Short mmCIF file of C-alpha atoms in Angstrom, two decimals:
data_model
loop_
_atom_site.label_atom_id
_atom_site.label_comp_id
_atom_site.label_asym_id
_atom_site.label_seq_id
_atom_site.Cartn_x
_atom_site.Cartn_y
_atom_site.Cartn_z
CA MET A 1 -10.51 14.16 -2.01
CA LYS A 2 -7.80 11.52 -2.33
CA ARG A 3 -4.66 12.29 -4.29
CA PHE A 4 -2.55 9.61 -5.94
CA TYR A 5 1.17 9.77 -6.69
CA VAL A 6 2.89 7.06 -8.73
CA PHE A 7 6.59 6.63 -9.43
CA PRO A 8 8.81 3.73 -10.56
CA SER A 9 10.24 1.62 -7.72
CA VAL A 10 13.88 2.04 -8.70
CA PHE A 11 16.94 3.77 -7.26
CA GLU A 12 20.59 4.32 -8.05
CA GLU A 13 23.41 5.90 -6.09
CA THR A 14 24.92 9.00 -7.66
CA SER A 15 27.69 11.52 -7.07
CA ASN A 16 26.40 13.88 -9.78
CA ASP A 17 24.71 17.21 -9.24
CA PHE A 18 21.74 17.87 -11.52
CA ALA A 19 20.39 21.30 -12.35
CA LYS A 20 16.80 21.59 -13.65
CA VAL A 21 16.45 18.18 -15.28
CA ALA A 22 12.78 17.83 -14.24
CA THR A 23 9.72 20.03 -13.88
CA ASN A 24 8.56 18.80 -10.47
CA PHE A 25 9.63 16.79 -7.44
CA ILE A 26 8.10 13.49 -8.52
CA ASP A 27 10.19 13.51 -11.72
CA GLY A 28 13.34 14.79 -10.04
CA MET A 29 13.53 12.89 -6.76
CA LYS A 30 17.05 12.86 -5.36
CA ILE A 31 17.58 11.93 -1.72
CA GLN A 32 20.70 13.37 -0.09
CA ASN A 33 22.90 12.16 2.77
CA PHE A 34 21.06 8.89 3.23
CA ARG A 35 22.73 6.05 5.11
CA ASN A 36 26.44 6.82 5.38
CA ASN A 37 25.87 10.18 3.66
CA ARG A 38 25.23 8.73 0.21
CA ASN A 39 23.02 10.33 -2.44
CA TYR A 40 20.41 8.49 -4.49
CA MET A 41 18.26 9.12 -7.53
CA ILE A 42 14.72 7.73 -7.16
CA GLY A 43 12.04 6.80 -9.66
CA ASN A 44 11.91 8.64 -12.97
CA LEU A 45 15.17 10.49 -12.30
CA ALA A 46 16.95 7.15 -11.81
CA LEU A 47 15.44 5.82 -15.06
CA ASN A 48 16.36 8.96 -17.01
CA GLU A 49 19.80 9.75 -15.59
CA GLY A 50 20.93 6.42 -14.20
CA VAL A 51 22.89 3.59 -15.72
CA SER A 52 21.66 0.72 -13.59
CA PRO A 53 18.37 1.68 -11.86
CA HIS A 54 17.19 -1.26 -9.79
CA LYS A 55 15.24 -2.64 -6.84
CA PHE A 56 15.36 -5.90 -4.92
CA LEU A 57 12.40 -8.26 -5.34
CA ASN A 58 10.00 -8.24 -2.36
CA SER A 59 12.49 -6.31 -0.22
CA SER A 60 12.20 -5.97 3.56
CA PRO A 61 11.95 -2.74 5.62
CA GLN A 62 15.60 -3.24 6.57
CA ASP A 63 16.76 -3.07 2.93
CA ILE A 64 18.02 0.23 1.59
CA ASP A 65 15.71 0.25 -1.43
CA TYR A 66 12.64 -0.11 0.78
CA GLN A 67 13.81 2.67 3.10
CA LEU A 68 14.61 5.00 0.22
CA LEU A 69 11.24 4.45 -1.44
CA ALA A 70 9.47 4.72 1.91
CA SER A 71 11.22 7.99 2.84
CA THR A 72 10.43 9.46 -0.58
CA SER A 73 6.80 8.39 -0.15
CA LEU A 74 6.62 10.18 3.20
CA ILE A 75 7.88 13.39 1.59
CA LEU A 76 5.15 13.10 -1.06
CA GLY A 77 2.55 12.24 1.55
CA SER A 78 3.41 15.15 3.83
CA GLN A 79 2.38 17.64 1.12
CA GLY A 80 4.93 20.09 2.46
CA SER A 81 3.14 20.38 5.81
CA ASP A 82 4.27 19.52 9.34
CA ASN A 83 1.12 17.46 9.96
CA GLN A 84 1.24 14.23 11.87
CA MET A 85 0.82 11.27 9.57
CA ILE A 86 -1.19 8.09 10.05
CA ILE A 87 0.04 5.63 7.45
CA THR A 88 -0.77 2.14 6.24
CA VAL A 89 1.61 -0.02 4.24
CA GLY A 90 1.38 -3.59 3.01
CA PHE A 91 3.26 -6.72 2.03
CA PRO A 92 2.43 -9.86 0.08
CA TYR A 93 0.60 -12.49 2.10
CA ILE A 94 3.71 -14.68 2.18
CA THR A 95 6.06 -12.00 3.62
CA HIS A 96 3.59 -10.07 5.78
CA PRO A 97 4.30 -12.00 9.02
CA LEU A 98 8.06 -11.60 8.51
CA TYR A 99 8.09 -7.87 7.77
CA ARG A 100 5.17 -6.45 9.76
CA ASP A 101 6.99 -5.57 12.99
CA SER A 102 10.08 -4.18 11.28
CA ALA A 103 7.88 -1.94 9.10
CA ILE A 104 6.18 -0.47 12.18
CA GLN A 105 9.56 0.03 13.82
CA PHE A 106 10.94 1.79 10.74
CA PHE A 107 8.01 4.12 10.08
CA ASN A 108 6.86 5.18 13.56
CA GLY A 109 8.36 8.36 14.98
CA ASN A 110 10.25 11.30 13.51
CA HIS A 111 12.18 11.17 10.23
CA GLN A 112 14.73 13.70 9.00
CA VAL A 113 15.11 13.44 5.23
CA SER A 114 17.14 15.66 2.90
CA PHE A 115 16.45 16.07 -0.80
CA ASP A 116 17.92 18.10 -3.64
CA THR A 117 15.53 20.70 -5.07
CA ARG A 118 17.98 21.74 -7.81
CA THR A 119 16.82 18.82 -9.96
CA PHE A 120 13.51 20.63 -10.54
CA GLY A 121 14.71 24.24 -10.40
CA GLY A 122 14.96 24.76 -6.64
CA PRO A 123 17.74 26.57 -4.74
CA GLY A 124 19.53 23.61 -3.14
CA ILE A 125 19.33 20.95 -0.44
CA GLU A 126 16.21 20.97 1.71
CA LYS A 127 15.81 19.04 4.95
CA VAL A 128 12.33 18.08 6.11
CA SER A 129 11.06 16.68 9.39
CA LEU A 130 8.33 14.04 9.05
CA ASN A 131 6.24 12.80 11.95
CA VAL A 132 4.54 9.40 11.66
CA LYS A 133 2.10 9.08 14.56
CA SER A 134 1.02 5.49 13.86
CA THR A 135 1.56 2.75 11.30
CA ASN A 136 -0.79 0.00 10.16
CA VAL A 137 0.44 -2.98 8.15
CA LEU A 138 -1.92 -5.05 5.98
CA THR A 139 -1.47 -7.83 3.47
CA GLU A 140 -1.74 -6.56 -0.10
CA ILE A 141 -4.83 -8.67 -0.66
CA ASP A 142 -6.53 -7.16 2.41
CA GLY A 143 -5.71 -3.67 1.15
CA CYS A 144 -7.32 -4.44 -2.19
CA ILE A 145 -10.38 -5.93 -0.50
CA LYS A 146 -10.66 -2.77 1.62
CA ALA A 147 -10.70 -0.63 -1.54
CA ILE A 148 -13.28 -2.84 -3.25
CA ARG A 149 -15.61 -2.87 -0.25
CA GLU A 150 -15.23 0.74 0.92
CA GLY A 151 -14.17 2.55 -2.27
CA GLN A 152 -16.07 3.35 -5.43
CA PHE A 153 -17.62 -0.13 -5.83
CA ALA A 154 -18.85 -0.37 -2.22
CA GLU A 155 -19.17 -4.11 -2.84
CA LYS A 156 -21.58 -5.81 -0.42
CA GLU A 157 -21.46 -9.35 -1.78
CA ASN A 158 -18.89 -12.15 -1.65
CA PHE A 159 -16.16 -12.08 -4.32
CA PHE A 160 -12.87 -13.59 -5.40
CA VAL A 161 -9.98 -11.17 -5.76
CA CYS A 162 -6.83 -11.80 -7.78
CA SER A 163 -3.93 -9.39 -7.36
CA LEU A 164 -1.60 -9.41 -10.36
CA GLY A 165 1.59 -7.81 -9.09
CA TYR A 166 5.09 -7.81 -10.52
CA GLY A 167 6.52 -9.75 -7.58
CA THR A 168 3.55 -11.89 -6.57
CA PHE A 169 0.19 -13.14 -7.77
CA GLU A 170 -2.29 -13.43 -4.89
CA VAL A 171 -5.79 -14.82 -4.61
CA ALA A 172 -8.44 -14.90 -1.89
CA LEU A 173 -12.17 -15.29 -1.36
CA SER A 174 -13.68 -12.34 0.49
CA THR A 175 -17.04 -12.87 2.19
CA VAL A 176 -19.18 -10.41 4.11
CA SER A 177 -17.80 -12.05 7.27
CA GLY A 178 -14.16 -11.73 6.21
CA VAL A 179 -11.53 -13.48 4.13
CA ILE A 180 -11.58 -17.29 4.03
CA GLN A 181 -7.95 -17.91 4.97
CA ARG A 182 -7.81 -21.30 3.26
CA THR A 183 -8.19 -19.56 -0.11
CA THR A 184 -5.41 -17.01 0.43
CA TYR A 185 -2.30 -17.82 -1.58
CA SER A 186 0.82 -16.20 -3.10
CA VAL A 187 2.85 -17.39 -6.10
CA ASN A 188 5.16 -15.81 -8.70
CA GLY A 189 4.09 -12.49 -10.19
CA ILE A 190 4.43 -10.91 -13.63
CA HIS A 191 8.23 -11.16 -13.42
CA TYR A 192 7.73 -14.81 -14.45
CA ALA A 193 6.51 -13.64 -17.87
CA VAL A 194 9.11 -10.86 -18.07
CA ASN A 195 11.87 -13.43 -17.60
CA ILE A 196 10.44 -15.55 -20.42
CA VAL A 197 10.66 -12.58 -22.80
CA LYS A 198 14.16 -11.70 -21.62
CA THR A 199 15.38 -15.27 -22.09
CA GLU A 200 13.87 -15.44 -25.58
CA LEU A 201 15.46 -12.16 -26.66
CA GLU A 202 18.86 -13.14 -25.29
CA LYS A 203 18.93 -16.01 -27.77
CA HIS A 204 19.28 -13.45 -30.56
CA TYR A 205 20.26 -10.10 -29.04
CA TYR A 206 22.70 -8.63 -26.53
CA LEU A 207 20.58 -6.66 -24.04
CA HIS A 208 23.48 -4.52 -22.79
CA MET A 209 23.23 -5.77 -19.21
CA LEU A 210 19.85 -4.14 -18.63
CA THR A 211 18.54 -4.39 -15.08
CA GLN A 212 15.39 -6.36 -14.38
CA GLN A 213 13.49 -3.09 -13.94
CA GLN A 214 14.63 -1.75 -17.31
CA VAL A 215 13.57 -4.99 -18.98
CA GLU A 216 10.21 -4.80 -17.22
CA ARG A 217 9.62 -1.24 -18.49
CA ALA A 218 10.29 -2.41 -22.05
CA PHE A 219 7.95 -5.36 -21.43
CA GLN A 220 5.22 -2.89 -20.42
CA ARG A 221 5.77 -0.79 -23.54
CA GLY A 222 5.91 -3.84 -25.78
CA THR A 223 9.02 -2.37 -27.39
CA PHE A 224 12.74 -2.85 -26.83
CA VAL A 225 15.37 -0.58 -28.39
CA ILE A 226 18.40 -2.73 -29.26
CA ASN A 227 21.35 -1.34 -31.21
CA ARG A 228 19.27 1.73 -32.08
CA HIS A 229 16.51 -0.35 -33.61
CA LYS A 230 13.02 -0.67 -32.19
CA LEU A 231 11.93 -4.24 -31.66
CA ASP A 232 8.23 -5.00 -31.23
CA VAL A 233 7.85 -7.77 -28.64
CA THR A 234 4.06 -7.72 -28.24
CA GLU A 235 3.73 -11.13 -29.86
CA ILE A 236 6.47 -12.63 -27.67
CA ARG A 237 4.89 -10.92 -24.65
CA ALA A 238 1.47 -12.40 -25.43
CA LYS A 239 2.98 -15.88 -25.56
CA ALA A 240 4.85 -15.27 -22.31
CA LEU A 241 1.66 -14.12 -20.59
CA GLN A 242 -0.12 -17.22 -21.88
CA SER A 243 2.65 -19.42 -20.42
CA TYR A 244 2.46 -17.51 -17.14
CA TYR A 245 -1.29 -17.97 -16.89
CA THR A 246 -1.13 -21.65 -17.84
CA GLU A 247 1.85 -22.59 -15.69
CA VAL A 248 1.36 -20.38 -12.62
CA ILE A 249 -2.02 -18.67 -12.28
CA SER A 250 -4.45 -21.37 -13.36
CA PRO A 251 -2.78 -24.14 -11.26
CA ALA A 252 -2.80 -21.82 -8.22
CA LEU A 253 -6.51 -21.15 -8.62
CA ARG A 254 -7.27 -24.86 -9.00
CA LEU A 255 -5.17 -25.65 -5.93
CA LYS A 256 -6.75 -23.12 -3.56
CA LEU A 257 -10.32 -22.70 -4.77
CA SER A 258 -12.71 -25.61 -4.33
CA ASP A 259 -15.96 -26.21 -6.23
CA GLU A 260 -17.83 -25.24 -3.09
CA ASP A 261 -16.14 -21.81 -3.13
CA PHE A 262 -17.75 -21.09 -6.48
CA LEU A 263 -21.17 -21.50 -4.88
CA LYS A 264 -20.42 -18.59 -2.57
CA THR A 265 -19.93 -15.89 -5.23
CA SER A 266 -20.44 -14.96 -8.86
CA LYS A 267 -17.76 -12.23 -9.04
CA LEU A 268 -14.00 -12.09 -9.50
CA TYR A 269 -12.12 -8.78 -9.20
CA LEU A 270 -8.76 -8.28 -10.91
CA VAL A 271 -6.39 -5.75 -9.32
CA GLY A 272 -2.70 -4.88 -9.58
CA GLY A 273 -0.57 -3.74 -12.50
CA GLY A 274 -0.89 -7.07 -14.33
CA ALA A 275 -4.59 -6.35 -14.83
CA MET A 276 -3.50 -3.70 -17.35
CA TYR A 277 -2.64 -6.46 -19.84
CA LYS A 278 -5.76 -7.22 -21.87
CA GLU A 279 -4.39 -10.62 -22.90
CA LEU A 280 -4.19 -11.67 -19.26
CA VAL A 281 -7.66 -10.36 -18.42
CA ASP A 282 -9.09 -12.26 -21.40
CA MET A 283 -7.59 -15.51 -20.06
CA PHE A 284 -9.49 -15.08 -16.81
CA ILE A 285 -12.68 -14.35 -18.74
CA ASP A 286 -12.20 -17.45 -20.90
CA GLU A 287 -11.52 -19.75 -17.93
CA PHE A 288 -14.47 -18.56 -15.87
CA ASN A 289 -16.97 -17.89 -18.64
CA GLY A 290 -20.45 -18.70 -17.39
CA VAL A 291 -19.25 -19.14 -13.81
CA LEU A 292 -17.92 -15.76 -12.68
CA GLU A 293 -18.25 -12.16 -13.79
CA VAL A 294 -14.67 -10.91 -14.18
CA ILE A 295 -14.35 -7.25 -13.12
CA THR A 296 -11.17 -5.25 -13.67
CA TYR A 297 -10.72 -2.58 -11.02
CA PRO A 298 -10.38 0.88 -12.65
CA GLU A 299 -6.70 1.85 -12.68
CA PRO A 300 -5.97 -1.47 -10.94
CA TYR A 301 -2.41 -0.52 -9.94
CA LEU A 302 -3.89 2.06 -7.51
CA CYS A 303 -6.12 -0.40 -5.69
CA ALA A 304 -3.85 -1.56 -2.85
CA SER A 305 -2.67 1.95 -1.98
CA GLU A 306 -6.25 3.23 -1.96
CA GLY A 307 -7.20 0.44 0.43
CA TYR A 308 -4.26 1.29 2.67
CA CYS A 309 -5.36 4.93 2.77
CA LEU A 310 -8.88 3.85 3.71
CA GLN A 311 -7.37 1.76 6.52
CA SER A 312 -5.53 4.84 7.81
CA LEU A 313 -8.82 6.74 7.82
CA SER A 314 -10.47 3.82 9.64
CA ALA A 315 -7.73 3.90 12.27
CA MET A 316 -8.49 7.58 12.87
CA GLN A 317 -12.18 6.84 13.34
CA VAL A 318 -11.46 4.03 15.83
CA GLN A 319 -9.05 6.19 17.84
CA ASN A 320 -11.44 9.13 17.95
CA LYS A 321 -14.32 6.87 18.99
CA SER A 322 -12.12 5.41 21.74
CA ALA A 323 -11.30 8.91 22.94
CA GLU A 324 -15.01 9.72 23.25
CA VAL A 325 -15.30 7.11 25.98
CA GLY A 326 -12.12 8.23 27.68
CA GLY A 327 -9.73 5.69 26.26
CA GLY A 328 -7.58 7.10 23.47
CA ILE A 329 -5.99 10.06 21.76
CA THR A 330 -8.14 12.43 19.72
CA TYR A 331 -6.46 13.62 16.52
CA VAL A 332 -7.40 17.02 15.15
CA LYS A 333 -8.31 16.51 11.50
CA ASP A 334 -6.60 19.71 10.37
CA ASN A 335 -3.27 18.51 11.76
CA VAL A 336 -3.28 14.96 10.43
CA THR A 337 -2.68 13.47 7.01
CA TYR A 338 -3.87 9.93 6.22
CA ILE A 339 -1.68 8.00 3.82
CA GLY A 340 -1.56 4.65 2.06
CA ILE A 341 1.85 3.58 0.71
CA ASP A 342 2.15 0.65 -1.68
CA ILE A 343 5.86 -0.01 -2.26
CA GLY A 344 5.53 -2.34 -5.21
CA ASN A 345 8.25 -4.11 -7.16
CA SER A 346 7.29 -2.15 -10.30
CA ASN A 347 5.78 1.10 -9.02
CA THR A 348 5.31 2.83 -5.70
CA VAL A 349 1.86 4.38 -5.17
CA VAL A 350 1.12 6.95 -2.48
CA THR A 351 -2.51 7.81 -1.70
CA VAL A 352 -3.14 10.88 0.46
CA SER A 353 -6.26 12.11 2.25
CA ASN A 354 -6.84 14.97 4.68
CA GLY A 355 -9.70 13.07 6.32
CA THR A 356 -12.56 14.97 4.67
CA ASP A 357 -13.21 12.55 1.76
#
């Protein structure tokens, strides 16, 4: 059985000690002695206790935010065991060639990570040793396609897939023979619409120097709290999403998808956190009414990570098959954990399997 862990992709340095401010690790993640012996709050703890929780947009494996989120993900993925880990991570199509090698270099090998257990009622600082045996790196769109084809849908036909992420919007046509590379494309993500809402509000309100991530959380809720008053922004958000679709998504689809492509499939899958906005989904349905069946992946923000986990499991099968003919290393299932890590600009998702799914 796969297990999913989701936490906000934010961090903030801290010198404070926290005692029992959360009920579990995922709500009280505090990494100790990281890079020049600095301490950092991660995820929900950073949002609850921090002043300026943040993350860089589409960061690289050499950036501190990526390494913090990655190290925290490995702790979650290890499940408290000393198992070897086979992991798969991903990047947007546009940054994948730039970051692939550095991601492998960062993840592979042994990691020593310290974290503070006092935040969720533990006795103190705990240091864990994490062993990553191998790392696979996919594009986000390939991870989503993997989940659609090998996950609960087990899709056997051709389909378009649109990934609606915070940092990037991506599109591709997946056929039974593989992805048609000409159709693969990345443009601005949901942050385009978030910035529209922020700009509109700043005409009338002082937003107290909120970080982009704090603004994005309020965008998700549809509510800002300004000067102790709740402000409903769902109407402004709907208009911003309409502008985003009209100015970014629709032109991208017209640019990359030819009329001939629409003869190859009758399905379009929507994945990524942006597929949680009904207004945005309805715009796809309206544009492709009578041409494509628009399918929203269940819990679409989990899709890429699930695909990455399936890739890790596939890597195990290939290596074991190679070993049967005398070529590779055989991993013992009981001593290996298979993990998919999606370090998104909004949330980080960790999918874990013990290989018996």
